[in-house]
XYZ file of C-alpha atoms in Angstrom:
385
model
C 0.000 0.000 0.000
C 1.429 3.152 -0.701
C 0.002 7.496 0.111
C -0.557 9.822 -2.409
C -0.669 13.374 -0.730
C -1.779 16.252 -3.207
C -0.356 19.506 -1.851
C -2.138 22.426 -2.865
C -2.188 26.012 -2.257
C -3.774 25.569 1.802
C -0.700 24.044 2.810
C 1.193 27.189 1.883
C -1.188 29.433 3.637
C -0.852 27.122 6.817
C 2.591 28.044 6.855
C 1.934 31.973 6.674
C 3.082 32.505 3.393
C 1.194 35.299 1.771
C 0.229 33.157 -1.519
C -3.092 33.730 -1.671
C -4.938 35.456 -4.558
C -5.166 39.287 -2.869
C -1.801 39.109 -1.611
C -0.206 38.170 -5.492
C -2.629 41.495 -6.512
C -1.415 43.953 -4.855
C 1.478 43.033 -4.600
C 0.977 43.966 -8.363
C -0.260 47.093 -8.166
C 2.392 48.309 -5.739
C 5.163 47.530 -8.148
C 3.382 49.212 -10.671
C 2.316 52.133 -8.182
C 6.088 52.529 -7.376
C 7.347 53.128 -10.982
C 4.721 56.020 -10.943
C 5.985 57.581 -7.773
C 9.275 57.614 -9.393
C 7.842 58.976 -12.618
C 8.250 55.966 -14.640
C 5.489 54.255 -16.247
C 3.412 52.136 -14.331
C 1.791 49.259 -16.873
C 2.822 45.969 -17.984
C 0.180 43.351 -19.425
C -2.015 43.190 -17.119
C -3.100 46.955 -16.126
C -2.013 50.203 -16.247
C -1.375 53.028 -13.761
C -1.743 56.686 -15.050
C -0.508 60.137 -13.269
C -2.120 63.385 -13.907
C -2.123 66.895 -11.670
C 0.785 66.689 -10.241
C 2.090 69.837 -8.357
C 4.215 70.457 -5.359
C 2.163 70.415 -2.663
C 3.291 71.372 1.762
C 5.490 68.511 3.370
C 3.067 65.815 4.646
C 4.013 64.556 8.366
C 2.734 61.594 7.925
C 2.353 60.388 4.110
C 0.301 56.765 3.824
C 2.492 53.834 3.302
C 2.700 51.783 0.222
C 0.170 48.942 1.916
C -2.552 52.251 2.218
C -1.953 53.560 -1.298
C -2.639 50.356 -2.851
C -5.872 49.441 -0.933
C -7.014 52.985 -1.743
C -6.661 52.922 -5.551
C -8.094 49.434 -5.248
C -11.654 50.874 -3.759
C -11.405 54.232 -5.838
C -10.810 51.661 -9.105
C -14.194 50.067 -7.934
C -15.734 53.208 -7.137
C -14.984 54.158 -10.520
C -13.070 57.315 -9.049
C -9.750 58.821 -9.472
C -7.464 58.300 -6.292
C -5.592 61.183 -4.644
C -2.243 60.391 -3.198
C -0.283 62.704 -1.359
C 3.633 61.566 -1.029
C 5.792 63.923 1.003
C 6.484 66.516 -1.101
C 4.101 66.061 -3.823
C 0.279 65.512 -4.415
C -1.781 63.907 -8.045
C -4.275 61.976 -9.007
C -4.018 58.403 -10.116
C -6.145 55.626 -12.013
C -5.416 51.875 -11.943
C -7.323 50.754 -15.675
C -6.840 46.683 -16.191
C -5.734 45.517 -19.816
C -9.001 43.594 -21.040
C -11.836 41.582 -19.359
C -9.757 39.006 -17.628
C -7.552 41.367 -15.680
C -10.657 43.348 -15.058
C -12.460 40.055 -13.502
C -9.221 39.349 -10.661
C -8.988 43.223 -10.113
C -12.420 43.447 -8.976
C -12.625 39.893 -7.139
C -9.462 40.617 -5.205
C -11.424 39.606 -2.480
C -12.642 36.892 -2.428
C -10.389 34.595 -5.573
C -8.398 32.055 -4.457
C -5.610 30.157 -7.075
C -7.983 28.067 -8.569
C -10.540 31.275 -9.355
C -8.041 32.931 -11.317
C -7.519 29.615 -13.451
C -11.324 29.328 -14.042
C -11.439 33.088 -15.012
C -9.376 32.389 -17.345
C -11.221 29.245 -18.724
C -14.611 31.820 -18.227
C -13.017 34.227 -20.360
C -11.804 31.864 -22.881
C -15.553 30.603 -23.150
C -16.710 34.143 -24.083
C -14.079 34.595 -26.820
C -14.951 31.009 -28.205
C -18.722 32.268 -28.596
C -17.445 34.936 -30.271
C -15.339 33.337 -32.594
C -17.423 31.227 -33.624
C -19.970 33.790 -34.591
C -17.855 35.722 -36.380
C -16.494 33.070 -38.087
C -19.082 30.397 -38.499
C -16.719 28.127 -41.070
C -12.838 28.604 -40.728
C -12.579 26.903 -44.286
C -13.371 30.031 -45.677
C -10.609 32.069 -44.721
C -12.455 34.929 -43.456
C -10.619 37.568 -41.069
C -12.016 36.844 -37.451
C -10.678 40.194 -36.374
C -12.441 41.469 -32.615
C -11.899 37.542 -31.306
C -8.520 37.113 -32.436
C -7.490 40.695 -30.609
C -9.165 39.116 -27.406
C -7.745 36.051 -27.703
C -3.934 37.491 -27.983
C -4.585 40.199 -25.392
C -6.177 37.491 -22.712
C -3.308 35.419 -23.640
C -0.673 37.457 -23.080
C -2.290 38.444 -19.741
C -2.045 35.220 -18.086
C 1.815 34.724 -19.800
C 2.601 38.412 -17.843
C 0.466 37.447 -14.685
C 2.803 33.627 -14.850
C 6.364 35.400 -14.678
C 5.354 38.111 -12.226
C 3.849 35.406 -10.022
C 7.416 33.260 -10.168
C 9.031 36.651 -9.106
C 6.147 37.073 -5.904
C 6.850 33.585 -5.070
C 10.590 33.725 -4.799
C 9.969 37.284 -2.975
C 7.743 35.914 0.191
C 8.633 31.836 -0.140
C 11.614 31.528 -1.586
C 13.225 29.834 1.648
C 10.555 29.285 3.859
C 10.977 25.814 5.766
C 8.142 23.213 6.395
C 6.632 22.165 9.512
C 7.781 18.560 10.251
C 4.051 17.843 12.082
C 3.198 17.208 8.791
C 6.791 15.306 8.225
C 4.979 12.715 10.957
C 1.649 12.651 9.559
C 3.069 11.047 6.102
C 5.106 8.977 8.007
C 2.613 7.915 10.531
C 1.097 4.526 9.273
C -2.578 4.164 7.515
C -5.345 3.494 9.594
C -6.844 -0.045 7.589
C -10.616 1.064 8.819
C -10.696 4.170 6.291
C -10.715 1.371 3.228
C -13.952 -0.379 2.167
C -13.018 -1.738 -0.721
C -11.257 -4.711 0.771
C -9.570 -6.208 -1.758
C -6.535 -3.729 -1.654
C -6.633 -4.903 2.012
C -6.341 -8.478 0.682
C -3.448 -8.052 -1.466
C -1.323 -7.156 2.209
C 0.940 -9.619 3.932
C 1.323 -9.518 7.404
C 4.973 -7.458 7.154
C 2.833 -4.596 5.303
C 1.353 -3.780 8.930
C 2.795 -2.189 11.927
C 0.965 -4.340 14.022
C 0.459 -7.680 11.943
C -1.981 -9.449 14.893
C -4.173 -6.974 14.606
C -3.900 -5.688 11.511
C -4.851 -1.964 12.118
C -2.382 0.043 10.937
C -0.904 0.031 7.492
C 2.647 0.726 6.750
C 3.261 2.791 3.282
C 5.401 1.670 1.299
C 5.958 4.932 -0.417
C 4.975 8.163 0.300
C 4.279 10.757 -2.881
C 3.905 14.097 -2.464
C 1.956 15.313 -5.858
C 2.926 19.577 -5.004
C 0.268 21.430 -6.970
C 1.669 24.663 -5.747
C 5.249 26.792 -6.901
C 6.745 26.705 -4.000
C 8.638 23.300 -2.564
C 7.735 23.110 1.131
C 6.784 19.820 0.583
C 10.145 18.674 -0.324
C 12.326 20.276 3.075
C 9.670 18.048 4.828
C 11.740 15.304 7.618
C 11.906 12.099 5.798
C 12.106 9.836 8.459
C 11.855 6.131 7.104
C 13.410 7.647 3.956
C 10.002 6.567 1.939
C 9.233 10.415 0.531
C 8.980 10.785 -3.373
C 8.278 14.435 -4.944
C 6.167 15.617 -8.286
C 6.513 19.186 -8.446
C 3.277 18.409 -11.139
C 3.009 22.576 -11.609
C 6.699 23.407 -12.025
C 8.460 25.327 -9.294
C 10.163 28.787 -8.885
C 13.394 27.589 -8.580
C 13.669 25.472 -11.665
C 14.105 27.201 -15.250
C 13.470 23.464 -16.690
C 10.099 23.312 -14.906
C 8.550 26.986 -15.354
C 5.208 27.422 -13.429
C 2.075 25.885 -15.129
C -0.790 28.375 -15.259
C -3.711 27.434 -16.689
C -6.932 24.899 -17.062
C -6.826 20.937 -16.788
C -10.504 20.665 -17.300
C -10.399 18.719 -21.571
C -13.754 16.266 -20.376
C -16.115 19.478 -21.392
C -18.110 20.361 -24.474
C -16.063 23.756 -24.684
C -12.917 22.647 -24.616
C -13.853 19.666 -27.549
C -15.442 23.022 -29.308
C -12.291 25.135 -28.983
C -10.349 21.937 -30.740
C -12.621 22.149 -33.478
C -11.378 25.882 -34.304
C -8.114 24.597 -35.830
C -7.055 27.536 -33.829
C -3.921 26.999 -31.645
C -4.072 30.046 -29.056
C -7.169 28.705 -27.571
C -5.062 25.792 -26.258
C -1.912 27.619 -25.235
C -2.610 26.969 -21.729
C -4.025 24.056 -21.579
C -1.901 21.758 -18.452
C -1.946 18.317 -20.478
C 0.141 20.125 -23.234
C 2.674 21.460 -20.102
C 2.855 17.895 -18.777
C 4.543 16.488 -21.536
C 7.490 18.670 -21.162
C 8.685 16.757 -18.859
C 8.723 13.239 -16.821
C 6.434 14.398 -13.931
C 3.218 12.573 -15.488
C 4.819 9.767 -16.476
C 6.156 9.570 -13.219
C 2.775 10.008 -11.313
C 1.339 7.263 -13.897
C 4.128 4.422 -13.088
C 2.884 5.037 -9.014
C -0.332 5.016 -9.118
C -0.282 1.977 -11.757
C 2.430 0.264 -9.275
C 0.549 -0.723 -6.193
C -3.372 0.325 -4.333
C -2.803 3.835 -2.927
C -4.554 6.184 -0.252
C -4.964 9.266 -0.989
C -4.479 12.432 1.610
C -5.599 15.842 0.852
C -3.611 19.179 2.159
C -4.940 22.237 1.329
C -5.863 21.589 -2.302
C -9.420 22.599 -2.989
C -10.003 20.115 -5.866
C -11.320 22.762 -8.186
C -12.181 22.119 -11.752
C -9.366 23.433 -13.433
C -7.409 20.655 -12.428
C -10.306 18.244 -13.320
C -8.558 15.699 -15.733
C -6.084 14.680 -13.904
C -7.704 14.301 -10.720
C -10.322 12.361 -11.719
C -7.564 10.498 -13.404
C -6.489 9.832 -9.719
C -9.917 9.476 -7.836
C -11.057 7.129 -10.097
C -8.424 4.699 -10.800
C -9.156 1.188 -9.896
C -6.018 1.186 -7.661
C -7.266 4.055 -5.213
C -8.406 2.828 -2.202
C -9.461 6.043 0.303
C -9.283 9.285 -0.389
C -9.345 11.325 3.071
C -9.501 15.334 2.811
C -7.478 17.387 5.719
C -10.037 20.125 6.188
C -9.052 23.628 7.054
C -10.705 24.886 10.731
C -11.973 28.329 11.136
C -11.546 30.796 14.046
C -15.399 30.761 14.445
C -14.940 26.663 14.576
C -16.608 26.134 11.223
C -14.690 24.124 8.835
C -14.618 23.213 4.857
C -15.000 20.241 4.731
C -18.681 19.795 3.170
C -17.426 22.691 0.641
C -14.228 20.163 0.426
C -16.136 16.508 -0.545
C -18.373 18.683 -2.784
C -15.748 19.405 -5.071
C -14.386 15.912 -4.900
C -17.900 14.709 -5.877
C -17.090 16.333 -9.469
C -14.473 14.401 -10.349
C -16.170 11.299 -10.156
C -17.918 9.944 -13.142
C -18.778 6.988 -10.998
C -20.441 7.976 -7.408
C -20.490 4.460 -6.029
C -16.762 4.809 -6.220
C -16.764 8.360 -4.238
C -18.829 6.994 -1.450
C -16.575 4.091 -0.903
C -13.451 5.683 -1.074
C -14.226 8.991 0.641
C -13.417 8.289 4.591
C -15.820 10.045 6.553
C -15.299 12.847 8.855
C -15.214 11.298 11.900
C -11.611 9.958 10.529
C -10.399 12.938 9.134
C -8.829 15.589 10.675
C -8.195 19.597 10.606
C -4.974 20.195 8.970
């Protein structure tokens, strides 16, 4: 028996690394923000930040910090208003104005988006242009000019490929050596409870050596341990290995390696609008689809040969299971070699937790349900993480 642990962006946040959504954002607009204080232009491709009125005003005691100036033009952009900022010496007006639809969508949800949302936006936005395409150009035999769509299509495009490297350079920024708390170093270690599995024929393939306590048979010892890192960063991998049993897929890419870049995109190819955006016979719509980055490398192939090699569990950490990884997770759920799939739900300060929020998106990926009630463990056997 071996554990699968898919790592996603929660287990980053549990270490108090600022990679959520918001935090990425402004973190955005403040480098743009300080190329304007310095009268440089503030844009890239993603938004723009424009200066006007500008005049010396009296020496401000206290001028607002960089934090304040940001969350200001964010509510003034929603507001639809011009923001004033006073520096200490000198006093304008300034307008954040995102670079199409998409970078309009995660400017105003700065919210409330977390990783996955931004992914989906992107699919969402895709979805729009496809309609739109394929109105304009109803039969892409004839060689017609599908002008408005292709413009949106390039400029949505080359949002997410500027909103990719600026994230690799936030990520090195606030996580580039952050170290991992070994409690979870334990938890892979720690051997697999044999209750959680109701399928019990991958408990019949087990001799007694594959338990820690072979009269009883309680307690499963992996053979392996694979941690499947959905995120950047490589916490995962500074994790205490203490039986030496710890395999990494850095599926995503990491920050560190130029031979992995970060994968940004959607993983969701089972839908009707994905098998329409084929039939285009137009490239760009698939530029970011995540099956095309996985065979760049060995990190599939790698994933395939474990979970082909032996029954697996399956832990959860801070991956929401959202759609946009959808193919290769079901991929996972489903394989006739899974034998429990147990979600570490997050706890809130108010003592409300995710986990219903958690098993619904789970239920998505199955095509079969019989095979998500008997390999989801039940809460009573889960735990926070």
């Amino acid at each position: 028996m071996n554990l699968l642990i898919l790592i996603g962006n929660g287990f980053d946040l549990h270490h108090s690394l600022p990679t959520d959504y918001g935090s990425f954002i402004k973190w955005l607009v403040k480098q743009n923000l300080k190329n304007v204080l310095t009268n440089e232009q503030g844009d890239d491709d993603l938004f723009v930040i424009t200066k006007e009125n500008s005049y010396v005003s009296e020496m401000s005691i206290n001028p607002p910090s960089m934090d304040e100036l940001v969350e200001r033009l964010l509510q003034d952009h929603a507001k639809k208003e011009m923001t004033i900022i006073t520096t200490a010496f000198k006093k304008f007006k300034c307008k954040l104005s995102p670079n199409g639809n998409f970078a309009s969508q995660i400017i105003e949800n700065i919210q409330t988006r977390q990783w996955v949302d931004i992914e989906m936006e992107y699919f969402k936005q895709l979805s729009i242009i496809l309609k739109n395409y394929s109105q304009e150009h109803p039969n892409k035999a004839n060689g017609s000019n599908n002008y408005n769509a292709s413009i949106d299509l390039d400029t949505l495009n080359r949002n997410l490929t500027c909103l990719t490297a600026k994230l690799r350079d936030y990520l090195r920024e606030v996580a580039g050596n952050a170290m991992a708390n070994d409690h979870f170093g334990d938890i892979a270690s720690d051997p697999i409870p044999s209750n959680v599995i109701q399928d019990k024929h991958h408990l019949n393939r087990l001799q007694n050596d594959d338990y820690d306590d072979p009269e009883n048979k309680r307690y499963i010892k992996p053979k392996e341990v694979l941690f499947l890192n959905f995120n950047y960063t490589t916490l995962p991998n500074r994790l205490h290995d203490r039986f030496k049993k710890f395999r990494h897929i850095n599926i995503h890419g990491t920050i560190h390696d130029q031979n992995t870049p970060p994968t940004f995109g959607y993983g969701d190819e089972v839908g009707e609008e994905y098998s329409n955006m084929e039939k285009t016979n137009e490239n760009r719509f698939l530029t970011f689809t995540k099956s095309f980055a996985y065979s760049q490398n060995n990190n599939y192939a790698n994933l395939i040969r474990f979970i082909e090699s032996d029954s697996f569990c399956v832990y959860i950490w801070g991956h929401s299971c959202g759609l946009s990884d959808r193919t290769l997770l079901n991929m996972i759920f489903e394989h006739d070699n899974c034998a429990a799939i147990q979600p570490f739900y997050w706890k809130r300060p108010d003592d409300t937790d995710n986990f219903t929020e958690m098993i619904q998106n789970l239920s998505r990926h199955f095509k079969n349900k019989q095979k998500f009630r008997n390999r989801l463990v039940n809460k009573q056997e889960c735990r926070a993480l």
